[in-house]
Coordinates of C-alpha atoms in Angstrom, one line a residue:
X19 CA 0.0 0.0 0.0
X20 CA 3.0 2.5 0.7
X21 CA 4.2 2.1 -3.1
X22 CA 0.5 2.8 -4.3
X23 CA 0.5 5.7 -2.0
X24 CA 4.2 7.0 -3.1
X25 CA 3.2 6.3 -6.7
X26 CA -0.1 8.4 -6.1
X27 CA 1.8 11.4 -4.5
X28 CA 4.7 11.3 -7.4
X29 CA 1.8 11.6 -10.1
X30 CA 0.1 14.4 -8.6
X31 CA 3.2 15.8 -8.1
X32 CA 3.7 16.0 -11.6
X33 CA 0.5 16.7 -12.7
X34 CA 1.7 20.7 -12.6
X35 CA -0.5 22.5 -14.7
X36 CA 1.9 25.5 -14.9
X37 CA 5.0 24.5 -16.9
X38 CA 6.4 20.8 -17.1
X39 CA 8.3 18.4 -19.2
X40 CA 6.6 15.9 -21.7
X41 CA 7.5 13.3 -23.5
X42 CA 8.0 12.1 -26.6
X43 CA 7.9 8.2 -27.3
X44 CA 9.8 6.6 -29.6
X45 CA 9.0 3.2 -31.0
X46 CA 12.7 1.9 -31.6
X47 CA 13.3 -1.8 -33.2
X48 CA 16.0 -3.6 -31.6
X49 CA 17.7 -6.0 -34.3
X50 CA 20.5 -9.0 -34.3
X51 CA 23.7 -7.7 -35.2
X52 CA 26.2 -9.5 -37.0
X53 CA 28.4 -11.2 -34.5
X54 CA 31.6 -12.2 -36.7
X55 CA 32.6 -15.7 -37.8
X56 CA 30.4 -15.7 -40.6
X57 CA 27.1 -16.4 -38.2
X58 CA 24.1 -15.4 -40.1
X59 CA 21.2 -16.6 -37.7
X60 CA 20.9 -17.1 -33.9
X61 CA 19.0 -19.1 -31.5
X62 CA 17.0 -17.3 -28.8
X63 CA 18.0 -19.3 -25.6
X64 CA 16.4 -16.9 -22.9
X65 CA 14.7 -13.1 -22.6
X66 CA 16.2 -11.4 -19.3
X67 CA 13.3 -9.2 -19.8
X68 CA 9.4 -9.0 -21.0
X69 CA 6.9 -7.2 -21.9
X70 CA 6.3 -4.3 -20.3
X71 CA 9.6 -4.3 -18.1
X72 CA 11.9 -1.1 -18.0
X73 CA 15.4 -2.0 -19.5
X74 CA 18.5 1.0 -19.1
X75 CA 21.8 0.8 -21.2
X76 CA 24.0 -2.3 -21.2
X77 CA 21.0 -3.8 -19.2
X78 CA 21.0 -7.9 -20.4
X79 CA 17.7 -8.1 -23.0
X80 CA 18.4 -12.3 -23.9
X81 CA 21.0 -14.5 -24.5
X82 CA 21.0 -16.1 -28.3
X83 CA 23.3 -19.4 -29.6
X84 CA 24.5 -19.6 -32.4
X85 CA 26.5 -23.0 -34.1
X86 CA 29.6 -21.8 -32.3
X87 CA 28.8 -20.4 -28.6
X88 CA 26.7 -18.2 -26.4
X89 CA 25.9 -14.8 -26.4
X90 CA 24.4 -12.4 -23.9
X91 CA 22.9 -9.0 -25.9
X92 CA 22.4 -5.9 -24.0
X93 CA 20.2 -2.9 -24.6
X94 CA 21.3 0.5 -26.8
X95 CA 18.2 2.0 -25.0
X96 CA 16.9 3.2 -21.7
X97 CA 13.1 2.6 -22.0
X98 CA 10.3 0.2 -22.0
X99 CA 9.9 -3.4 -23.8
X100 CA 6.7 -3.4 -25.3
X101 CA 6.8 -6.3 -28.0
X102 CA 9.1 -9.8 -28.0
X103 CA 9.5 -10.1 -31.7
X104 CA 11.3 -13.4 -31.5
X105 CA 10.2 -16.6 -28.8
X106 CA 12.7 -18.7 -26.8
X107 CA 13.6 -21.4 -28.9
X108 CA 13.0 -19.8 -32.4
X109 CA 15.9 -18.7 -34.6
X110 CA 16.4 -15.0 -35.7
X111 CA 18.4 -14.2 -38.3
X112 CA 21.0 -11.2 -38.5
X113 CA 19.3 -7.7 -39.3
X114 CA 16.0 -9.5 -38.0
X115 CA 14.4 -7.3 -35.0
X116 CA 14.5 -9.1 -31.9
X117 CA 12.2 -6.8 -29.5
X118 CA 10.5 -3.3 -29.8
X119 CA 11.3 -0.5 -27.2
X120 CA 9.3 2.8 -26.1
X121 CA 12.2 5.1 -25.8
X122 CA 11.6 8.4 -24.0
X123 CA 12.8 12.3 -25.6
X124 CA 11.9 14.5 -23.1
X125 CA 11.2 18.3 -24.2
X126 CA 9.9 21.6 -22.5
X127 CA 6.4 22.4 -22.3
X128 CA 4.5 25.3 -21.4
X129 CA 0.6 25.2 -21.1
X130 CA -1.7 27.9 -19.3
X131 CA -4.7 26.2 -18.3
X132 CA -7.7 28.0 -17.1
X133 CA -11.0 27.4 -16.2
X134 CA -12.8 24.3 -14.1
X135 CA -11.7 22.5 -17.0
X136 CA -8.3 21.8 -16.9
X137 CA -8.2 20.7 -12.9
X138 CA -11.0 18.2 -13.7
X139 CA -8.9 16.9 -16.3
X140 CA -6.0 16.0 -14.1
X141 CA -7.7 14.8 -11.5
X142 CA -9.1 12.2 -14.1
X143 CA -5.5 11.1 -15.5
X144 CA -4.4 11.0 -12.8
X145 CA -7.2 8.8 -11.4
X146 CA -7.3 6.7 -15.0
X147 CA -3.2 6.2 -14.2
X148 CA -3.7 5.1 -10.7
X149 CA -6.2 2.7 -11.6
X150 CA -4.0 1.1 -14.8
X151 CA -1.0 0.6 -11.6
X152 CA -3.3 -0.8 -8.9
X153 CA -4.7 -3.4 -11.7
X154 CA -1.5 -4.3 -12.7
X155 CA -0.5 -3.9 -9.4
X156 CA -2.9 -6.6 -8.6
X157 CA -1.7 -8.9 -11.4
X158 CA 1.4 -9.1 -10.7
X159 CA 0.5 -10.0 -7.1
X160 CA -2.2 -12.8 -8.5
X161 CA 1.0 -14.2 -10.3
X162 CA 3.0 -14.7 -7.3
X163 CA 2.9 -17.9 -6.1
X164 CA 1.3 -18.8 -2.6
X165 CA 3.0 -21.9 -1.4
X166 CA 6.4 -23.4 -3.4
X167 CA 5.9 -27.2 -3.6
X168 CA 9.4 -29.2 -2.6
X169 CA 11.7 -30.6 -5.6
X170 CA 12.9 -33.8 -5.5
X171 CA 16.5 -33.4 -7.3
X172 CA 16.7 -35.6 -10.5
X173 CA 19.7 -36.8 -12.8
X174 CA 20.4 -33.8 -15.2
X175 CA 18.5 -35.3 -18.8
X176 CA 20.5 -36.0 -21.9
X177 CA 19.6 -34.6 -25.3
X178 CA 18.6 -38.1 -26.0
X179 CA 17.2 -39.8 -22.8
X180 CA 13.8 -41.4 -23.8
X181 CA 12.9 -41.0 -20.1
X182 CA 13.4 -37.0 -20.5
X183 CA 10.4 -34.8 -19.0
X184 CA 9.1 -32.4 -21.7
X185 CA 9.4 -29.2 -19.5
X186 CA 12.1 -27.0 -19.5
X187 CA 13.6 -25.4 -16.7
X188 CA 13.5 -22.3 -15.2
X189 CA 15.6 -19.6 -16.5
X190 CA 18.3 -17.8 -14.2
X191 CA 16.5 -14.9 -14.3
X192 CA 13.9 -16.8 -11.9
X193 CA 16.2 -18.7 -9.8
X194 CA 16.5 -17.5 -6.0
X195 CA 20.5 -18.4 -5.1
X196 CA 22.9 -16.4 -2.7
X197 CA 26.1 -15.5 -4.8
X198 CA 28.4 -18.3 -2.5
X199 CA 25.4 -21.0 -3.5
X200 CA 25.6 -19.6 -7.5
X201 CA 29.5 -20.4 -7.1
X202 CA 29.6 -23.7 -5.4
X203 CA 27.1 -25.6 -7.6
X204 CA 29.2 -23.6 -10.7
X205 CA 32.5 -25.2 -9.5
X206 CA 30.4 -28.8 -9.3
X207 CA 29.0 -28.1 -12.8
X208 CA 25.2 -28.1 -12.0
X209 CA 22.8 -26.1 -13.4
X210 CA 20.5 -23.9 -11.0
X211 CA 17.8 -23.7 -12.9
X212 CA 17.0 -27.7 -12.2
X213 CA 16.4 -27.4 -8.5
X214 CA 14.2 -24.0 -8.5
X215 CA 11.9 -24.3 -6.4
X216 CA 15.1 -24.4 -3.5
X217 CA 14.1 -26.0 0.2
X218 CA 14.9 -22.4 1.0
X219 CA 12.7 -19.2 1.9
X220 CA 10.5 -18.4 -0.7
X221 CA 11.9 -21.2 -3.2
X222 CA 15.9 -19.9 -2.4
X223 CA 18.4 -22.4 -3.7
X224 CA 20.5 -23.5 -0.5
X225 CA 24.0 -25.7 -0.8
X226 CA 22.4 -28.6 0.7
X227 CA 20.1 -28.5 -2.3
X228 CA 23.0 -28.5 -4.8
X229 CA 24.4 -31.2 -2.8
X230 CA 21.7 -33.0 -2.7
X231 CA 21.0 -33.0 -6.3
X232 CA 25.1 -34.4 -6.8
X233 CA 24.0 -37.2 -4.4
X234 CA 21.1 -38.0 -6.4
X235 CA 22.6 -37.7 -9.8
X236 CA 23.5 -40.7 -10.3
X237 CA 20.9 -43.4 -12.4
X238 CA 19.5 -46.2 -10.2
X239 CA 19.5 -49.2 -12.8
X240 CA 15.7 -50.0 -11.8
X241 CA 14.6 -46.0 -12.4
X242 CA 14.2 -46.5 -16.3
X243 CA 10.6 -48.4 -17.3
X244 CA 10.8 -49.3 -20.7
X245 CA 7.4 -49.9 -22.2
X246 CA 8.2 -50.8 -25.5
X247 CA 6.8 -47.8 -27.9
X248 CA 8.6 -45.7 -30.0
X249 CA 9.2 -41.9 -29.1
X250 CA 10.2 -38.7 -31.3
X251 CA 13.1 -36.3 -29.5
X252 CA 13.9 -33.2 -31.1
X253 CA 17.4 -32.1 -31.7
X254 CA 19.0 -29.8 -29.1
X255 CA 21.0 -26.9 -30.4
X256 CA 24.8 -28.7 -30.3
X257 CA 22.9 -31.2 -32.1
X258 CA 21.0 -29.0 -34.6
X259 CA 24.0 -26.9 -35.5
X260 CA 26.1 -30.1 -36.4
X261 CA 23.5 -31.1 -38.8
X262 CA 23.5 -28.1 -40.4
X263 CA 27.3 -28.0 -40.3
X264 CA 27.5 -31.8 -42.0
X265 CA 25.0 -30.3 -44.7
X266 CA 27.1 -27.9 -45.9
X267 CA 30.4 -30.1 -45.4
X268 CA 29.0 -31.8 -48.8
X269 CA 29.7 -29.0 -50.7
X270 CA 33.3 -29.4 -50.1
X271 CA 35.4 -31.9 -52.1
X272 CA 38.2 -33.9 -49.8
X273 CA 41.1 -35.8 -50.2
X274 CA 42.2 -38.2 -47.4
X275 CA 45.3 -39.6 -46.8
X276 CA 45.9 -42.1 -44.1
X277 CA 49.5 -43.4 -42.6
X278 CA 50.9 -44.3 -38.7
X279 CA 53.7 -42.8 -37.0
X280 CA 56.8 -44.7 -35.3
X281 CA 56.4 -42.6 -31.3
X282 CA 58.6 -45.1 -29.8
X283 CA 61.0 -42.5 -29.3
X284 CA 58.9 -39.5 -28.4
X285 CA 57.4 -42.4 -25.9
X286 CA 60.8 -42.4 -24.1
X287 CA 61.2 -38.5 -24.5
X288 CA 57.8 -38.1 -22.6
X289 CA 58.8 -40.0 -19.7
X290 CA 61.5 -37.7 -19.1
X291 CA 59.2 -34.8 -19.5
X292 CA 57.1 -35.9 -17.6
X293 CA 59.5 -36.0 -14.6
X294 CA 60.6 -32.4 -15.3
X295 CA 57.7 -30.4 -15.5
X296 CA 57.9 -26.8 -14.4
X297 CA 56.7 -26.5 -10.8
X298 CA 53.9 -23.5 -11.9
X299 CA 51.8 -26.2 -14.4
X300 CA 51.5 -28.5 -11.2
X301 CA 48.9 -28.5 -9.0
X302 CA 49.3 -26.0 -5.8
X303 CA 48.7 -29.2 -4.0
X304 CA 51.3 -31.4 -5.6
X305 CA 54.5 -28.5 -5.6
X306 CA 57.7 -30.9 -5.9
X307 CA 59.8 -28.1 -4.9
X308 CA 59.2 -25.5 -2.2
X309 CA 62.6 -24.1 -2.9
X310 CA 62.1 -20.8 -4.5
X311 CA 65.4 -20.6 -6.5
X312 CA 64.5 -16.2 -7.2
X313 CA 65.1 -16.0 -3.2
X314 CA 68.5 -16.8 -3.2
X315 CA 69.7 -13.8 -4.3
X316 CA 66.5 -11.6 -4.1
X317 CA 66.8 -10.2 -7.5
X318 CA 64.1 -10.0 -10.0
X319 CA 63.0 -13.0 -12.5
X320 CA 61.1 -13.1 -15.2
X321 CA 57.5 -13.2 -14.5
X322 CA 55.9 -16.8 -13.9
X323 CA 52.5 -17.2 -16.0
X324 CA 49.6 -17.3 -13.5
X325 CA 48.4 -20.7 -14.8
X326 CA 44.3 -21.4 -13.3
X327 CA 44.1 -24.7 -11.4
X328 CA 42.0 -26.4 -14.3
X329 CA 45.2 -26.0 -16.0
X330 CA 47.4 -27.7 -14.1
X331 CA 48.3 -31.5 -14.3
X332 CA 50.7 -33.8 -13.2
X333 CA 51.4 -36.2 -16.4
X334 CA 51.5 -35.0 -20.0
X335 CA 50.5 -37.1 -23.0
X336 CA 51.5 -37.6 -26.2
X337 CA 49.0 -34.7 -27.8
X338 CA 50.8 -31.8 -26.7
X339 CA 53.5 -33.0 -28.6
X340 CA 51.6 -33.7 -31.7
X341 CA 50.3 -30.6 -31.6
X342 CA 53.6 -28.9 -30.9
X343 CA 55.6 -30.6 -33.8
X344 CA 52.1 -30.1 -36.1
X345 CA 52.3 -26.6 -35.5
X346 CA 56.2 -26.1 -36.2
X347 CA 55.3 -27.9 -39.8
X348 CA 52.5 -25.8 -40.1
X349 CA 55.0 -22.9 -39.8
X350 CA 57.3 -24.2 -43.2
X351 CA 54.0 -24.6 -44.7
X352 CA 52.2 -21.4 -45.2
X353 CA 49.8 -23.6 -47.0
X354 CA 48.3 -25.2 -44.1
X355 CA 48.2 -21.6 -42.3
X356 CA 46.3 -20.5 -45.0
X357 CA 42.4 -19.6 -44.7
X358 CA 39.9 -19.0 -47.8
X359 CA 39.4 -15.7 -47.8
X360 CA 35.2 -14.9 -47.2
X361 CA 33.3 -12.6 -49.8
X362 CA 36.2 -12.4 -52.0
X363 CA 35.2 -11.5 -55.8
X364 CA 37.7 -14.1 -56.7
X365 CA 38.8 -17.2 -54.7
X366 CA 41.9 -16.2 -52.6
X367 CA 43.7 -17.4 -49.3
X368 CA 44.7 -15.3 -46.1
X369 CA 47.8 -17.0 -44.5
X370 CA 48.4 -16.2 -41.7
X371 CA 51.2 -15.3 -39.4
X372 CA 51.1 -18.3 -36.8
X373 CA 50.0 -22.0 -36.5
X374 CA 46.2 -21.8 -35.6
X375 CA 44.7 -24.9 -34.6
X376 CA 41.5 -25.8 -33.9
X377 CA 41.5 -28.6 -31.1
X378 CA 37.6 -30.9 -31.1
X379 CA 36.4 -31.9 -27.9
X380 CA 33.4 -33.8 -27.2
X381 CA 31.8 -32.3 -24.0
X382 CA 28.5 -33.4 -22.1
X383 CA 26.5 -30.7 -23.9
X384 CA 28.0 -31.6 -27.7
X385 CA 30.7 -31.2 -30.0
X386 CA 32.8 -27.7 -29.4
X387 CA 36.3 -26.5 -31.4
X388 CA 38.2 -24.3 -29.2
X389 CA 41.3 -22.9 -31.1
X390 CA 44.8 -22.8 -30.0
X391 CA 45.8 -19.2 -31.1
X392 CA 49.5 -19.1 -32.4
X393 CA 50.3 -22.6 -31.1
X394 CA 54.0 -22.4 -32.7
X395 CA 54.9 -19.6 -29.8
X396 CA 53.9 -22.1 -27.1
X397 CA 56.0 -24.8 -25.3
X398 CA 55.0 -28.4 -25.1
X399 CA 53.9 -27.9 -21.6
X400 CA 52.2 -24.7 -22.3
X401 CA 49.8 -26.4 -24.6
X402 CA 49.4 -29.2 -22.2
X403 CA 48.1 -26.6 -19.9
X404 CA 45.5 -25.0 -22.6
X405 CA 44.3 -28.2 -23.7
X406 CA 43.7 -29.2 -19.6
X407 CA 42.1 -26.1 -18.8
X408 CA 40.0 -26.0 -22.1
X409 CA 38.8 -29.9 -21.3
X410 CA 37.6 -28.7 -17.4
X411 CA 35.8 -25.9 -19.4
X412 CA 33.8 -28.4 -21.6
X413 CA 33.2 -30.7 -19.0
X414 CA 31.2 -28.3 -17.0
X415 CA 27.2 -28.4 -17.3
X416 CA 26.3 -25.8 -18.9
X417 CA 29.5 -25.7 -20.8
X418 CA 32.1 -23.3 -19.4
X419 CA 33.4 -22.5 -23.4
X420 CA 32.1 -19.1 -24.4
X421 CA 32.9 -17.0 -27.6
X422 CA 36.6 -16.2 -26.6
X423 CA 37.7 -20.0 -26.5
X424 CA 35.7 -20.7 -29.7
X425 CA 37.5 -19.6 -33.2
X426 CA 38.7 -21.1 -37.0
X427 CA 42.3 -22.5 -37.1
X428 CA 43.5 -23.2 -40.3
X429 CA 43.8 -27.1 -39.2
X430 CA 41.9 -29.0 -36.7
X431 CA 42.2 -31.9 -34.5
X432 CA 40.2 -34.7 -33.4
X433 CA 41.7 -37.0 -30.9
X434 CA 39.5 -39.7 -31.6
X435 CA 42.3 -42.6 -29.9
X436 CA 40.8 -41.2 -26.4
X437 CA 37.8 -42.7 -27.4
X438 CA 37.7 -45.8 -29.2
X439 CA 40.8 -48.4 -30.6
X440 CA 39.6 -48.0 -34.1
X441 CA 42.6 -48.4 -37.0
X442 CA 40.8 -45.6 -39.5
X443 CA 38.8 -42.4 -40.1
X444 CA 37.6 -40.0 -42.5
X445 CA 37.1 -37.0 -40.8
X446 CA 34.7 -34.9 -41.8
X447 CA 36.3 -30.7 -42.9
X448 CA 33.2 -28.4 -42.3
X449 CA 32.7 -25.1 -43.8
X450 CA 34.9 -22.5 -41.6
X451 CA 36.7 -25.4 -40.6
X452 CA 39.9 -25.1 -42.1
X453 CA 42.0 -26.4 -45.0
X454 CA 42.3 -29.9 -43.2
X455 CA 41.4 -32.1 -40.3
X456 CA 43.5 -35.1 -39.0
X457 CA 42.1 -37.7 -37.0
X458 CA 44.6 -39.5 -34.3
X459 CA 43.7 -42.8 -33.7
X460 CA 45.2 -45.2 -30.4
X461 CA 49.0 -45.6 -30.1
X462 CA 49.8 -49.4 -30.1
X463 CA 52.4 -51.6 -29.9
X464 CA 53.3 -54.0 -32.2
X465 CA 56.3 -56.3 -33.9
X466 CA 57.6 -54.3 -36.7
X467 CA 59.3 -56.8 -39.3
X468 CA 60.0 -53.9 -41.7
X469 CA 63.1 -53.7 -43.7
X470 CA 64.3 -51.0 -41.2
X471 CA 64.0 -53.6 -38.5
X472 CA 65.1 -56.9 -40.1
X473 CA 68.2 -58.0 -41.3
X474 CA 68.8 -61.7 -41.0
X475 CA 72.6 -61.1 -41.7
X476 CA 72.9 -58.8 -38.7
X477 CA 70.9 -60.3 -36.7
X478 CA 68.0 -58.3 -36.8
X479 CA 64.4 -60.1 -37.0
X480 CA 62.3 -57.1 -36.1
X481 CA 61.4 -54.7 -33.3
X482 CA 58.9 -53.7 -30.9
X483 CA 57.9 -49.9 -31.7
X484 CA 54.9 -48.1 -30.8
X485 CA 52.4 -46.6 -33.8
X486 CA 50.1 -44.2 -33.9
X487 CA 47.4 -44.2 -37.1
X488 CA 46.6 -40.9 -38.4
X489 CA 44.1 -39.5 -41.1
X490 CA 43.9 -36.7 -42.7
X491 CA 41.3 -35.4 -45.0
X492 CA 41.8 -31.7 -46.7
X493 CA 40.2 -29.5 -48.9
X494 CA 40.7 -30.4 -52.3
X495 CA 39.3 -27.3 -54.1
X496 CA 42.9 -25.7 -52.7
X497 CA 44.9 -28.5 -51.6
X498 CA 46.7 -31.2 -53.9
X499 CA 46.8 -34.5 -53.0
X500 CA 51.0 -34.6 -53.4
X501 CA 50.5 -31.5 -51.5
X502 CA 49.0 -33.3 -48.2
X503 CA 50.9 -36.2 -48.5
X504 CA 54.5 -34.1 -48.6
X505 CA 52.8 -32.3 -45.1
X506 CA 52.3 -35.0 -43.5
X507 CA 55.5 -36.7 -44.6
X508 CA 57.3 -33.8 -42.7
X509 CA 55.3 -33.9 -39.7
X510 CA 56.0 -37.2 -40.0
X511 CA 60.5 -36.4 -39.6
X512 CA 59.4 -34.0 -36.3
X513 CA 57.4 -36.5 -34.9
X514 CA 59.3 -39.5 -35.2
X515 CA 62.8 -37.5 -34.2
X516 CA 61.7 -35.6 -31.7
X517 CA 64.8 -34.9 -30.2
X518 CA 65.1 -32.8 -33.2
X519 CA 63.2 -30.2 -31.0
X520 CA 65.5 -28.7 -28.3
X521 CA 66.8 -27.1 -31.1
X522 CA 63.9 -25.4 -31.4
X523 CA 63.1 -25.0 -27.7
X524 CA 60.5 -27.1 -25.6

């Protein structure tokens, strides 16, 4: 009653019929902008506002998707959403308006009223306004619910679960969390908006309810009842965009070229990198050393790069390596740092500068390509660290990649070993994607009875060497098969002589 009654004073406050300011409204369309990376159309994830809601400059209006990551979009204006042009779920393309806003211009009026008239006619706006507030006033308080019924906390759905419930959860904007509850469940990778209502006050998310949900998360094996009929489950929006991507993939003709590579030797080189590595990539709980070797003099050193716990490890592998030796061949190839040049009047390439490479991961929530900027300048462990930090990021739920992860390198990878022994693959090269894509299978041993290995005079009758199976597929509009074959064949001398390196620096 106090707001209707400061509302009430305010507008007869204002109702001055001396001198006093009116304003002009202005109907302003909002539209998607182009974005970059070639995007042309965008999901509508969530509206931070709705109709009728006041928005000021740089206030959050929705958060869109498009094929690559995220993004949140904030107001130009300081006014009033009247329309939502675009629903959550539907796609908007770029230049298409998303909302309309009542923007307000403010100028000077002066009006002499006289007469019985003119007070009769305030009293009555004034009355007519009051009366639009209290009703929706009232609405707004008939929409508030009573009573919040208790959540029990559920395993978090997969795109595909045939057990999935059809409604979607909240959105942040309605959950109820303290900012140390909103960072716990973050660091635990659950999503808020599956345990609104919270056991809290008024529906507040509490940490016993994130915790809770953890505990629950995991599927009993009797939960699932399978009846035997056949359901229909629409694609999500990871799932949507890499249909659209494998579309347009078939406008692009490929060569593929597979081999293995000999690692024996970068397998012996690892364990000794592996028992050297620099005391910043380790954990803060696993610090070999706590000998700070700056102290002993007290003189200034070089500063150490502040490496985030998600990327620090204790164990490399053999990618870091790959992808260090790939990008130093990358770097005597300007071929493969070479990009086709978009809306060119004539086909053309941009090389560029450094060895970008786009690194696939496959996350919880789908298929991302976060790119390794200038991977030539970094060290072995240095990229070890990227690649670790990058795979906490994907892991999280919702995925913790946004736009600045998410780029184009000029080659990608696809460590396809970590996930299945298989002995070939033809990856697929996606528009935006790059001149080629390589596919690294599973390192195995085996006996190799090559010629290099056997000589009966000698005394040689083979060896035991560890292989790694690799396939490449490239674009064939600008790439020559001889030409992909003589790349990989130099990767090929790095790879397999890595020793080669400290010349180069690790």
């Amino acid at each position: 009653m106090l707001t209707r009654s400061l509302r009430r004073a305010v507008r007869i406050l204002h109702s001055n019929p001396h001198a006093r300011c009116v304003s002009s409204k202005v109907l302003r369309t909002f539209k998607l902008a182009d974005i970059g990376e070639g995007i042309t159309e965008c999901e509508v994830i969530r509206w931070a506002v709705a109709p009728q809601s006041s928005v000021g400059i740089f206030d959050p209006l929705c958060e869109v998707q498009s094929d690559k990551a995220s993004v949140e979009i904030t107001s130009p204006f300081e006014g009033i959403v009247t329309e939502l042009l675009v629903k959550e779920g539907e796609v908007a393309r770029v230049g298409q308006g998303l909302c309309q806003i009542e923007v307000e211009e403010e100028a000077q009026e002066e009006r002499s009223l006289t007469g019985d008239d003119a007070p009769r006619n305030n009293e009555e706006s004034v009355a007519k306004t009051e009366a639009q507030h209290n009703s929706l006033d009232e609405s707004v308080e008939a929409q508030t619910p009573r009573t919040l019924p208790p959540q029990q906390a559920a395993r978090r759905p997969h795109p595909l679960d045939p057990t999935q419930k059809s409604e979607k959860p909240k959105s942040s904007a309605e959950v109820l969390a303290p900012p140390s509850v909103r960072h716990y469940a973050r660091s635990q990778g659950v999503d808020l908006a599956y345990l609104v209502p919270g056991s809290g006050k008024d529906g507040r998310i509490e940490k016993a309810d994130v915790d809770s949900y953890l505990s629950a998360s995991a599927p009993s094996p009797t939960s699932v009842s399978y009846d035997g009929q056949d359901i229909t489950v629409e694609l999500g929006r990871t799932r949507n965009a890499m249909w659209k991507a494998m579309i347009k993939s078939l406008e692009i003709p490929t060569f593929g070229y597979s081999t293995s590579l000999d690692i024996t030797e970068l397998h012996a080189l690892l364990q000794v990198l592996n028992l050297h590595i620099p005391a910043h990539f380790l954990p803060a709980s696993d610090t070999k050393s706590k000998f700070d070797p700056a102290n002993a003099l007290g003189v200034a050193v070089p500063t150490i790069p502040d490496i985030p716990e998600t990327g620090r490890f204790t164990r490399m592998t053999y990618l870091p390596f790959l992808l260090k030796t790939l990008a130093r061949t990358m770097m005597d190839w300007p071929l493969f740092r070479a990009s086709i040049t978009p809306n060119a009047a004539k086909p053309s390439l941009t090389i560029r500068s450094h060895a970008d490479i786009a690194l696939a991961l496959a996350t919880p929530t789908g298929l991302y390509t976060p790119l390794l900027r200038a991977a030539d300048t970094q060290s072995v462990y240095s990229l070890a660290s990227t690649v670790t930090h990058l795979a906490a990021l994907g892991r999280r739920t919702p995925s913790g990649l946004t736009a600045a992860h998410l780029g184009s390198g000029t080659v990608s990878v696809s460590n396809v070993g970590a996930a299945g022994k298989g002995e070939g693959a033809s990856p697929v090269l996606v528009p935006s994607g790059g001149l080629a894509i390589v596919a690294l299978g599973r390192a195995e041993w085996i006996w190799d009875v090559s010629e290099t290995y056997w000589d009966e005079s000698r005394g040689l009758k083979g060896a035991r060497r560890l292989r790694l199976p690799v396939s490449w597929t490239a674009d064939h509009r600008v790439v020559e098969g001889a030409e992909l074959a003589a790349f990989v064949e130099a990767w090929r001398a790095w790879v397999e002589a890595p020793t080669r390196m400290i010349g180069e620096g690790l």
